[in-house]
Amino acid sequence: MLALKIVVIGGGAAGFFGAIACAESNLQAQVTLLEASRQPLAKVRISGGGRCNVTHACFEPQTLVQNYPRGGKALRGAFSRFQAQDTVAWFANHGVQLKTEADGRMFPITDSSETIVNCLMNTAAAEGIEIWTGVVVVGVKRLSNEFEVSLKSGEIIRCDRLLLATGSSHIGYKIAKELGHHIEAPVPSLFTFNIPEAKLRALAGISVNPVRLRLCVEDQPPLEQTGPLLITHWGLSGPAVLKLSAWGARLLHEHHYQATLLVNWFPELTQDEVRQKILAVKSEWGKKAIALHRGVDLPHRLWQYMINRVGITTDDRWAELPNKTLNLLVQELTQGKYSINGKGVFKEEFVTCGGVNLQEINFKTMESKLVPGLYFAGEVIDIDGVTGGFNFQSAWTTAYLAGNAMSAE
């Protein structure tokens, strides 16, 4: 019997992991990986600030899926076959130990993404996978019992099975579409919020943890997230904003990134408890300047910005604070209103939502339901996770399942 010929298009995390899984489970399979750029695994190299956030220490599939704004339901079964714990074990078996940080993110103990890159490159080489770089795929045809992959150079490669692991690139969507698949329009996910308020931007570098954010877009139910918030030179960032941007990705795109953000700087207190704190400081420090005696746990410069927003000057004393202004201050601290006007970027991540329709893929094998022998892995599928290692985990999982299924004789 002739050896299975497998072609993987895409030299990122999903492409390499799928190719390796395939080669490891079928030693006779001839696996060729095609990558358009000269340097494969580019995104792995720069992820997590060059440390590579491999996965997240969340080892219950039911809990893990809650971190995926799109694709969580489809991944439920997939994670029961290969989840974060399996990723940790796989890398350990291939000589890479991972460590868990306080927030659950997992990195190689070397704190270097090169450790992950080298592991994948060396394992692929050891398994006899042919890696072609600088190779641009221009089209794919499905023949009666094989695929014909056309390269820009004019060369044609034939294979029995094909894995599309092209990330959010145009060519992957084009190939999938030409083979009959529906593509959910790709839009950005994981981004920061532009807030056109100079006085807020002047506070760049200040962070508060936790805050509760509520994203309000006209005529839509609000979305909420709680977590750390970072003020930046263009507005707001930090894990709470990034998670909110992921859950609101489509909604914000449809509304041209115009929305209202409500910020509760004290999510662990009720509004009345915040009011009592303010009243207590007013009673105790009546003769003192409001700007200098805040009575609530906020960075000093942020407090001065807050009181300025409700019309309190640096000379105003607590004793002179009218009830109306006090109420406005409580409102500002618990429901501060900010206008989002556009999105920034989150330079450590390049994540989109959108891709191949989930209904058209068998999530037990990652094989197309429309085209026998065609498989998908990673971000080419309409799956995306919040920040924290979840996007890599869906790449490892879908690639592992695809690789194993493709290798079966």
Coordinates of C-alpha atoms in Angstrom, one line a residue:
M1 CA 0.0 0.0 0.0
L2 CA 1.3 3.5 -0.9
A3 CA 2.2 5.8 1.9
L4 CA -0.4 8.5 2.7
K5 CA 0.5 11.9 1.4
I6 CA -0.5 14.7 3.7
V7 CA -0.1 18.4 3.0
V8 CA -0.4 21.1 5.7
I9 CA -0.9 24.6 4.5
G10 CA 0.3 27.1 7.2
G11 CA 3.5 27.1 9.3
G12 CA 2.1 28.5 12.6
A13 CA 1.3 26.8 15.9
A14 CA -1.7 24.8 14.5
G15 CA 0.1 23.8 11.3
F16 CA 3.2 22.4 13.1
F17 CA 1.2 20.7 15.8
G18 CA -1.1 19.1 13.3
A19 CA 1.8 17.9 11.1
I20 CA 3.6 16.5 14.1
A21 CA 0.5 14.7 15.4
C22 CA -0.1 13.2 12.0
A23 CA 3.6 12.0 11.6
E24 CA 3.7 10.7 15.2
S25 CA 0.6 8.6 14.8
N26 CA 1.5 7.2 11.3
L27 CA 5.2 6.7 10.8
Q28 CA 4.7 5.8 7.1
A29 CA 2.8 9.0 6.2
Q30 CA 4.6 11.5 4.0
V31 CA 3.9 14.9 5.6
T32 CA 4.7 18.2 3.9
L33 CA 4.2 21.6 5.5
L34 CA 4.0 24.7 3.3
E35 CA 4.6 28.2 4.8
A36 CA 4.4 31.4 2.8
S37 CA 6.9 33.4 4.8
R38 CA 10.6 32.6 5.2
Q39 CA 10.3 32.1 8.9
P40 CA 7.7 29.7 10.3
L41 CA 6.1 30.1 13.7
A42 CA 6.3 33.9 13.6
K43 CA 3.4 34.5 15.9
V44 CA 4.7 31.9 18.4
R45 CA 8.0 33.8 18.5
I46 CA 6.4 37.2 19.5
S47 CA 3.4 36.0 21.6
G48 CA 3.3 36.8 25.3
G49 CA 5.9 39.5 24.9
G50 CA 8.4 36.9 23.5
R51 CA 7.7 34.4 26.3
C52 CA 4.9 32.5 24.6
N53 CA 1.7 32.0 26.6
V54 CA 1.3 28.3 25.7
T55 CA -2.0 27.6 27.4
H56 CA -4.0 28.3 30.6
A57 CA -4.1 26.3 33.8
C58 CA -7.8 25.4 33.3
F59 CA -8.2 21.7 33.3
E60 CA -12.0 21.3 33.2
P61 CA -13.3 21.3 29.6
Q62 CA -16.6 22.7 30.9
T63 CA -14.9 25.7 32.5
L64 CA -12.3 26.0 29.6
V65 CA -15.0 26.6 27.0
Q66 CA -16.3 29.6 28.9
N67 CA -13.3 31.5 27.6
Y68 CA -14.3 31.4 24.0
P69 CA -16.7 34.1 22.7
R70 CA -17.1 32.0 19.5
G71 CA -16.7 28.3 19.3
G72 CA -17.0 27.3 22.9
K73 CA -19.9 24.9 22.3
A74 CA -18.1 23.2 19.4
L75 CA -14.9 22.9 21.5
R76 CA -16.7 21.1 24.4
G77 CA -16.3 17.7 22.9
A78 CA -12.9 18.5 21.4
F79 CA -11.5 19.5 24.8
S80 CA -12.7 16.2 26.3
R81 CA -10.3 14.6 23.8
F82 CA -7.3 17.0 24.1
Q83 CA -7.3 19.9 26.6
A84 CA -4.8 22.1 28.5
Q85 CA -3.6 19.2 30.7
D86 CA -2.8 17.2 27.6
T87 CA -0.9 20.2 26.1
V88 CA 1.2 20.4 29.3
A89 CA 1.9 16.7 29.2
W90 CA 2.7 16.8 25.4
F91 CA 5.3 19.5 25.9
A92 CA 6.8 17.7 28.9
N93 CA 7.1 14.6 26.8
H94 CA 9.0 16.6 24.2
G95 CA 11.4 18.1 26.7
V96 CA 9.6 21.4 27.6
Q97 CA 8.4 22.1 31.1
L98 CA 5.7 24.7 31.6
K99 CA 5.0 26.9 34.7
T100 CA 1.8 28.5 35.9
E101 CA 1.7 32.2 36.8
A102 CA -0.7 33.7 39.4
D103 CA -3.3 34.6 36.8
G104 CA -3.4 31.0 35.4
R105 CA -1.3 31.7 32.3
M106 CA 1.3 29.0 31.5
F107 CA 4.7 29.7 30.0
P108 CA 7.8 27.6 29.4
I109 CA 10.1 27.8 32.5
T110 CA 12.7 29.4 30.3
D111 CA 10.4 32.4 29.7
S112 CA 11.4 32.3 26.1
S113 CA 9.2 31.6 23.1
E114 CA 12.3 30.2 21.3
T115 CA 11.9 27.1 23.6
I116 CA 8.5 26.4 22.0
V117 CA 9.7 27.2 18.5
N118 CA 12.7 24.9 18.8
C119 CA 10.6 22.1 20.3
L120 CA 8.2 22.2 17.4
M121 CA 10.9 22.6 14.7
N122 CA 13.1 19.9 16.1
T123 CA 10.2 17.5 16.6
A124 CA 9.0 18.1 13.0
A125 CA 12.5 17.4 11.7
A126 CA 12.9 14.3 13.8
E127 CA 9.5 13.0 12.4
G128 CA 10.7 13.5 8.9
I129 CA 8.2 16.3 8.0
E130 CA 9.3 18.2 5.0
I131 CA 9.1 22.0 5.7
W132 CA 8.9 24.3 2.7
T133 CA 9.2 28.0 3.5
G134 CA 8.7 30.9 1.2
V135 CA 6.1 28.9 -0.7
V136 CA 2.9 30.7 -1.6
V137 CA -0.2 28.5 -2.3
V138 CA -2.5 30.1 -4.9
G139 CA -5.3 27.5 -5.1
V140 CA -6.5 24.0 -4.3
K141 CA -8.6 21.6 -6.4
R142 CA -10.4 18.5 -5.1
L143 CA -10.0 15.7 -7.7
S144 CA -11.8 12.4 -7.5
N145 CA -9.6 10.9 -4.8
E146 CA -6.9 13.5 -4.1
F147 CA -6.1 17.2 -3.8
E148 CA -4.1 19.3 -6.2
V149 CA -2.3 22.2 -4.5
S150 CA -1.1 24.9 -6.9
L151 CA 1.9 27.1 -5.9
K152 CA 2.8 30.5 -7.1
S153 CA 6.0 29.1 -8.6
G154 CA 3.8 27.0 -11.0
E155 CA 4.5 23.8 -9.2
I156 CA 1.7 21.4 -8.3
I157 CA 1.7 19.1 -5.3
R158 CA -0.8 16.2 -5.0
C159 CA -1.9 14.8 -1.7
D160 CA -4.5 12.4 -0.2
R161 CA -5.4 14.7 2.7
L162 CA -5.1 18.4 3.3
L163 CA -5.0 20.4 6.5
L164 CA -5.8 24.1 6.3
A165 CA -4.0 25.8 9.2
T166 CA -3.6 29.3 7.6
G167 CA -4.7 31.4 10.5
S168 CA -6.8 34.5 9.6
S169 CA -5.0 34.9 6.3
H170 CA -6.9 35.7 3.1
I171 CA -5.6 32.6 1.2
G172 CA -7.0 30.2 3.8
Y173 CA -10.5 31.7 3.6
K174 CA -10.2 31.8 -0.2
I175 CA -9.3 28.1 -0.5
A176 CA -12.0 27.1 2.0
K177 CA -14.6 29.1 0.1
E178 CA -13.6 27.7 -3.3
L179 CA -14.0 24.2 -1.9
G180 CA -17.6 25.1 -0.9
H181 CA -17.3 26.3 2.7
H182 CA -19.1 29.3 4.1
I183 CA -16.8 31.9 5.8
E184 CA -18.0 34.0 8.7
A185 CA -16.7 37.5 8.0
P186 CA -13.4 38.0 9.9
V187 CA -13.3 41.0 12.2
P188 CA -10.8 42.0 14.9
S189 CA -11.0 40.6 18.4
L190 CA -8.8 41.4 21.4
F191 CA -8.2 45.1 21.1
T192 CA -8.0 48.2 23.3
F193 CA -10.5 51.1 23.5
N194 CA -9.8 54.5 22.2
I195 CA -11.2 57.1 24.6
P196 CA -10.8 60.6 23.2
E197 CA -10.3 62.3 26.6
A198 CA -7.0 64.1 27.0
K199 CA -7.1 64.3 30.8
L200 CA -7.7 60.5 31.0
R201 CA -4.9 59.8 28.6
A202 CA -2.6 61.9 30.7
L203 CA -2.9 59.2 33.4
A204 CA -1.3 56.6 31.1
G205 CA 0.4 53.8 33.2
I206 CA -2.1 53.8 36.1
S207 CA -3.8 50.5 36.7
V208 CA -6.6 49.5 39.0
N209 CA -7.6 45.9 39.9
P210 CA -10.4 45.0 39.9
V211 CA -12.9 47.2 38.1
R212 CA -16.2 46.2 36.5
L213 CA -16.8 47.3 33.0
R214 CA -20.2 47.5 31.2
L215 CA -20.2 48.0 27.5
C216 CA -23.4 49.6 26.2
V217 CA -24.2 49.7 22.5
E218 CA -27.5 51.1 21.4
D219 CA -30.5 48.7 21.6
Q220 CA -28.3 45.8 22.7
P221 CA -28.1 44.1 26.1
P222 CA -24.9 45.4 27.9
L223 CA -21.8 43.2 28.1
E224 CA -19.8 43.0 31.4
Q225 CA -16.4 42.0 32.5
T226 CA -14.5 42.4 35.8
G227 CA -10.7 42.5 36.1
P228 CA -7.6 44.6 35.9
L229 CA -7.8 47.9 33.9
L230 CA -4.9 49.9 32.5
I231 CA -5.0 53.5 31.4
T232 CA -3.0 54.1 28.3
H233 CA -1.9 57.0 26.0
W234 CA -5.0 56.3 23.8
G235 CA -7.6 55.2 26.3
L236 CA -8.1 52.0 28.2
S237 CA -6.6 48.5 28.1
G238 CA -5.8 45.7 30.4
P239 CA -7.4 42.2 30.7
A240 CA -10.9 43.5 31.5
V241 CA -10.9 45.6 28.3
L242 CA -9.4 42.8 26.2
K243 CA -12.0 40.3 27.3
L244 CA -14.8 42.8 26.7
S245 CA -13.5 43.5 23.2
A246 CA -13.5 39.7 22.5
W247 CA -17.1 39.2 23.6
G248 CA -18.2 42.4 21.9
A249 CA -16.1 42.0 18.7
R250 CA -18.9 41.6 16.2
L251 CA -21.2 44.1 18.0
L252 CA -18.5 46.8 18.1
H253 CA -17.5 46.2 14.5
E254 CA -21.1 46.6 13.4
H255 CA -21.3 49.9 15.3
H256 CA -18.0 51.2 13.9
Y257 CA -16.4 51.0 17.4
Q258 CA -18.7 53.7 18.8
A259 CA -20.1 52.8 22.2
T260 CA -20.5 53.8 25.8
L261 CA -18.4 52.3 28.6
L262 CA -19.5 52.4 32.2
V263 CA -16.7 51.9 34.7
N264 CA -17.3 50.8 38.3
W265 CA -14.0 51.4 40.1
F266 CA -15.2 49.6 43.3
P267 CA -17.0 46.4 42.1
E268 CA -16.6 44.7 45.5
L269 CA -18.7 47.5 47.2
T270 CA -22.3 48.4 46.7
Q271 CA -23.1 52.0 45.6
D272 CA -24.4 52.7 49.1
E273 CA -21.1 51.4 50.7
V274 CA -19.2 53.8 48.5
R275 CA -21.5 56.6 49.5
Q276 CA -20.9 55.8 53.2
K277 CA -17.1 55.9 52.7
I278 CA -17.5 59.4 51.1
L279 CA -19.8 60.6 53.9
A280 CA -17.3 59.3 56.5
V281 CA -14.4 61.2 55.0
K282 CA -16.6 64.3 54.6
S283 CA -17.5 64.1 58.3
E284 CA -13.9 63.4 59.5
W285 CA -12.0 65.7 57.2
G286 CA -14.4 68.6 56.8
K287 CA -11.7 71.3 56.7
K288 CA -9.4 69.4 54.4
A289 CA -9.1 69.7 50.7
I290 CA -11.1 67.0 48.8
A291 CA -8.2 66.7 46.3
L292 CA -5.8 65.6 49.0
H293 CA -8.0 63.5 51.3
R294 CA -9.8 60.9 49.2
G295 CA -11.0 58.3 51.7
V296 CA -11.3 55.6 49.0
D297 CA -8.6 53.3 47.7
L298 CA -7.7 54.9 44.3
P299 CA -4.3 56.2 43.0
H300 CA -4.0 59.9 43.9
R301 CA -3.8 61.2 40.3
L302 CA -6.8 59.2 39.3
W303 CA -8.8 60.5 42.3
Q304 CA -8.0 64.1 41.3
Y305 CA -9.2 63.3 37.7
M306 CA -12.4 61.9 39.1
I307 CA -13.3 64.9 41.2
N308 CA -12.4 67.2 38.4
R309 CA -14.9 65.3 36.2
V310 CA -17.8 66.2 38.6
G311 CA -16.7 69.9 39.0
I312 CA -14.8 69.7 42.2
T313 CA -11.7 72.0 42.2
T314 CA -8.4 71.5 44.0
D315 CA -9.4 74.2 46.6
D316 CA -12.8 72.7 47.5
R317 CA -13.1 71.5 51.1
W318 CA -15.1 68.4 52.2
A319 CA -17.3 70.5 54.5
E320 CA -18.4 72.7 51.6
L321 CA -19.4 69.7 49.3
P322 CA -23.1 70.0 48.4
N323 CA -25.2 66.8 48.4
K324 CA -25.8 67.1 44.7
T325 CA -22.0 67.1 43.9
L326 CA -21.5 64.3 46.4
N327 CA -24.1 62.2 44.6
L328 CA -22.4 62.9 41.3
L329 CA -19.1 61.8 42.8
V330 CA -20.6 58.5 44.0
Q331 CA -22.0 58.0 40.5
E332 CA -18.6 58.8 38.9
L333 CA -16.9 56.2 41.1
T334 CA -19.5 53.4 40.5
Q335 CA -20.8 54.2 37.0
G336 CA -18.3 56.6 35.3
K337 CA -19.3 57.1 31.7
Y338 CA -16.8 57.1 28.9
S339 CA -17.2 57.3 25.1
I340 CA -15.5 54.7 23.0
N341 CA -14.4 56.1 19.7
G342 CA -12.5 53.5 17.8
K343 CA -10.2 50.7 18.7
G344 CA -6.5 50.4 19.3
V345 CA -4.4 47.3 18.9
F346 CA -3.1 44.8 21.4
K347 CA 0.4 44.2 20.0
E348 CA 1.0 40.8 21.7
E349 CA -2.0 39.3 20.0
F350 CA -3.3 39.2 16.4
V351 CA -6.7 37.6 16.8
T352 CA -9.8 37.8 14.7
C353 CA -13.2 36.3 15.1
G354 CA -14.6 34.7 11.9
G355 CA -13.5 32.0 9.6
V356 CA -14.9 28.6 8.4
N357 CA -18.4 28.0 9.6
L358 CA -18.5 25.7 12.7
Q359 CA -21.5 23.7 11.4
E360 CA -19.5 22.5 8.4
I361 CA -16.8 20.8 10.5
N362 CA -16.8 17.5 12.4
F363 CA -15.3 18.4 15.7
K364 CA -14.4 14.8 16.5
T365 CA -11.9 14.7 13.6
M366 CA -11.8 18.4 12.4
E367 CA -12.7 17.0 8.9
S368 CA -14.9 19.0 6.6
K369 CA -18.4 17.7 6.4
L370 CA -18.5 19.0 2.8
V371 CA -15.2 17.8 1.4
P372 CA -13.8 14.4 2.4
G373 CA -10.1 14.5 3.2
L374 CA -10.1 18.3 4.0
Y375 CA -9.3 19.2 7.6
F376 CA -9.1 22.5 9.6
A377 CA -7.1 23.6 12.6
G378 CA -6.5 26.9 14.4
E379 CA -7.7 30.4 13.6
V380 CA -8.9 29.6 10.1
I381 CA -12.0 28.3 11.9
D382 CA -14.6 30.7 13.4
I383 CA -13.2 30.2 16.9
D384 CA -11.5 32.7 19.1
G385 CA -10.7 33.0 22.8
V386 CA -10.0 35.7 25.3
T387 CA -6.4 36.6 26.2
G388 CA -4.5 34.3 28.5
G389 CA -3.4 31.3 26.4
F390 CA -6.8 30.2 25.2
N391 CA -6.2 30.9 21.5
F392 CA -3.1 28.7 21.5
Q393 CA -5.1 26.0 23.3
S394 CA -7.8 25.9 20.7
A395 CA -5.0 25.7 18.1
W396 CA -3.2 22.8 19.9
T397 CA -6.5 20.9 20.3
T398 CA -7.9 21.3 16.8
A399 CA -4.5 20.5 15.3
Y400 CA -4.0 17.4 17.4
L401 CA -7.4 16.0 16.5
A402 CA -6.9 16.8 12.8
G403 CA -3.4 15.3 12.8
N404 CA -4.5 12.1 14.3
A405 CA -7.6 11.7 12.1
M406 CA -5.7 12.5 8.9
S407 CA -3.1 9.8 9.7
A408 CA -5.6 7.0 9.8
E409 CA -5.2 4.6 6.8

